[in-house]
Coordinates of C-alpha atoms in Angstrom, one line a residue:
M1 CA 12.2 -16.1 -5.2
K2 CA 12.5 -18.0 -8.5
Q3 CA 9.4 -19.1 -10.4
E4 CA 9.5 -22.0 -12.7
A5 CA 6.6 -22.9 -15.1
L6 CA 7.0 -26.6 -15.9
I7 CA 4.7 -26.8 -19.0
A8 CA 2.7 -24.0 -20.6
A9 CA -0.6 -25.9 -20.8
D10 CA -3.8 -26.1 -18.8
P11 CA -3.9 -28.0 -16.4
I12 CA -0.4 -27.6 -15.2
V13 CA 1.9 -27.7 -12.2
T14 CA 4.0 -24.6 -11.4
K15 CA 6.7 -24.2 -8.8
L16 CA 8.2 -21.3 -6.8
I17 CA 11.5 -21.8 -5.2
D18 CA 12.7 -19.7 -2.2
N19 CA 16.1 -20.8 -1.1
D20 CA 15.6 -24.5 -0.3
I21 CA 11.8 -24.4 -0.1
A22 CA 9.5 -25.5 -3.0
Y23 CA 6.0 -24.2 -3.3
Y24 CA 4.0 -26.1 -5.9
T25 CA 0.7 -25.2 -7.4
L26 CA -1.2 -28.1 -8.8
R27 CA -4.0 -27.1 -11.2
W28 CA -6.2 -30.1 -11.8
S29 CA -8.3 -30.8 -14.9
R30 CA -12.1 -31.1 -14.4
I31 CA -13.2 -34.4 -12.9
T32 CA -14.4 -36.4 -15.8
K33 CA -16.3 -39.7 -16.1
A34 CA -14.0 -42.3 -17.6
D35 CA -14.9 -43.3 -21.1
K36 CA -12.3 -44.6 -23.5
F37 CA -13.4 -42.2 -26.3
T38 CA -13.2 -39.2 -24.0
I39 CA -9.8 -40.2 -22.7
I40 CA -8.5 -40.8 -26.2
N41 CA -9.8 -37.5 -27.5
S42 CA -9.1 -35.1 -24.5
V43 CA -6.3 -36.4 -22.3
P44 CA -2.8 -35.5 -23.4
A45 CA -0.1 -38.1 -24.0
Q46 CA 2.3 -36.3 -21.7
A47 CA 3.8 -37.1 -18.3
G48 CA 1.8 -36.1 -15.3
I49 CA 0.0 -36.8 -12.1
F50 CA -3.5 -38.2 -11.9
E51 CA -6.2 -39.3 -9.4
L52 CA -8.8 -42.0 -10.0
Y53 CA -12.2 -42.2 -8.2
Y54 CA -15.3 -44.3 -8.3
M55 CA -18.8 -43.1 -7.5
D56 CA -20.5 -45.3 -4.9
D57 CA -24.2 -46.0 -4.6
H58 CA -24.6 -42.9 -2.5
K59 CA -23.2 -40.7 -5.3
K60 CA -20.0 -40.1 -3.4
L61 CA -16.6 -40.0 -5.1
N62 CA -14.1 -42.3 -3.5
L63 CA -10.4 -41.9 -4.2
I64 CA -8.9 -45.1 -5.6
R65 CA -5.4 -43.9 -6.6
V66 CA -3.1 -41.0 -6.8
S67 CA -0.1 -41.7 -9.1
R68 CA 2.3 -40.4 -11.6
V69 CA 3.0 -41.5 -15.1
W70 CA 6.1 -40.8 -17.1
Y71 CA 6.5 -43.3 -20.0
G72 CA 3.4 -43.7 -22.1
G73 CA 1.7 -40.5 -20.8
L74 CA -1.5 -39.8 -19.1
R75 CA -3.8 -40.8 -22.0
S76 CA -2.4 -44.3 -22.2
R77 CA -2.3 -44.9 -18.4
L78 CA -5.8 -43.6 -17.7
R79 CA -7.2 -45.5 -20.7
R80 CA -5.7 -48.8 -19.3
L81 CA -6.6 -48.2 -15.7
T82 CA -10.3 -47.3 -16.3
D83 CA -11.2 -50.1 -18.7
P84 CA -12.5 -53.3 -17.0
E85 CA -11.6 -55.3 -20.2
L86 CA -7.9 -54.3 -19.8
E87 CA -7.7 -54.8 -16.0
E88 CA -6.1 -58.1 -14.9
D89 CA -6.7 -57.8 -11.2
A90 CA -10.1 -59.4 -10.4
E91 CA -10.9 -57.1 -7.5
R92 CA -10.1 -53.9 -9.4
R93 CA -12.0 -55.3 -12.5
A94 CA -15.1 -55.9 -10.3
L95 CA -14.9 -52.4 -9.0
L96 CA -14.7 -50.9 -12.5
E97 CA -17.6 -53.1 -13.7
R98 CA -19.8 -52.1 -10.7
Y99 CA -19.1 -48.4 -10.4
D100 CA -18.6 -45.4 -12.7
C101 CA -15.0 -44.3 -12.7
Y102 CA -13.8 -40.7 -12.8
Y103 CA -10.4 -39.1 -13.2
R104 CA -8.5 -35.8 -13.1
Y105 CA -5.0 -35.0 -14.0
S106 CA -2.3 -32.4 -14.2
V107 CA 0.6 -32.2 -16.7
I108 CA 4.1 -32.0 -15.3
G109 CA 7.4 -32.5 -17.1
S110 CA 9.8 -33.3 -14.3
R111 CA 10.2 -36.6 -12.6
D112 CA 11.7 -35.0 -9.5
D113 CA 8.8 -32.6 -9.2
M114 CA 6.3 -35.5 -9.5
Q115 CA 8.2 -37.3 -6.8
D116 CA 8.0 -34.3 -4.5
I117 CA 4.3 -33.9 -5.1
L118 CA 3.6 -37.6 -4.4
F119 CA 5.7 -37.3 -1.3
F120 CA 3.5 -34.4 -0.2
F121 CA 0.3 -36.4 -0.8
A122 CA 1.7 -39.5 0.9
G123 CA 2.4 -37.4 4.0
R124 CA -1.3 -36.3 4.0
Y125 CA -2.9 -39.7 3.1
M126 CA -0.6 -42.0 5.1
P127 CA 1.1 -40.0 7.9
G128 CA 4.3 -41.7 9.0
D129 CA 4.6 -43.9 5.9
T130 CA 8.1 -43.4 4.4
T131 CA 7.7 -45.6 1.3
V132 CA 7.3 -42.5 -0.9
P133 CA 10.5 -40.5 -0.8
H134 CA 10.9 -36.9 -2.0
S135 CA 13.6 -35.9 -4.6
G136 CA 16.0 -34.6 -1.9
R137 CA 16.3 -31.2 -3.5
Y138 CA 14.4 -29.1 -1.0
A139 CA 14.3 -28.8 2.8
E140 CA 10.5 -28.2 2.7
I141 CA 7.8 -28.9 0.2
Y142 CA 4.4 -27.1 0.1
L143 CA 1.5 -27.7 -2.3
R144 CA -1.6 -25.8 -3.2
E145 CA -4.3 -27.3 -5.3
E146 CA -6.6 -25.5 -7.7
S147 CA -9.6 -27.4 -9.0
P148 CA -12.3 -26.1 -11.4
D149 CA -14.7 -28.5 -9.5
K150 CA -13.7 -27.0 -6.1
I151 CA -12.6 -30.5 -5.0
V152 CA -9.3 -30.3 -3.1
T153 CA -7.8 -33.4 -1.5
I154 CA -5.6 -31.6 0.9
D155 CA -6.1 -28.7 3.4

């Protein structure tokens, strides 16, 4: 079995490869309330995967988006996606103005690995949807999440 550490930072994604099977471990950052100053001062300007949530009137976190970012980095993308003044879509802007937004992320330096992870999530969130392809490098892809908040989106 070959282990590959993608980026030596916390939170990170790591990967074990056994023949043509990939085992990813996705270590999330803490879920943090979106604030432009917090994002600017704490989120890295590196490639990665992120999740966005809003907290509804019942204090429940609701997933809005799971995505990756390559160019511009996590800091820039999260800053733009969580600021109602920067949002052009009226429906999303109304959501951001009404509810508090939260985010978490993990740094990852490989586009192909990001694609495999998003493929894995798509298979869990939207079974049968083939619009998110995997990288084609592995016969099977497995993912384990680690969250300091004990919030795991997959079983």
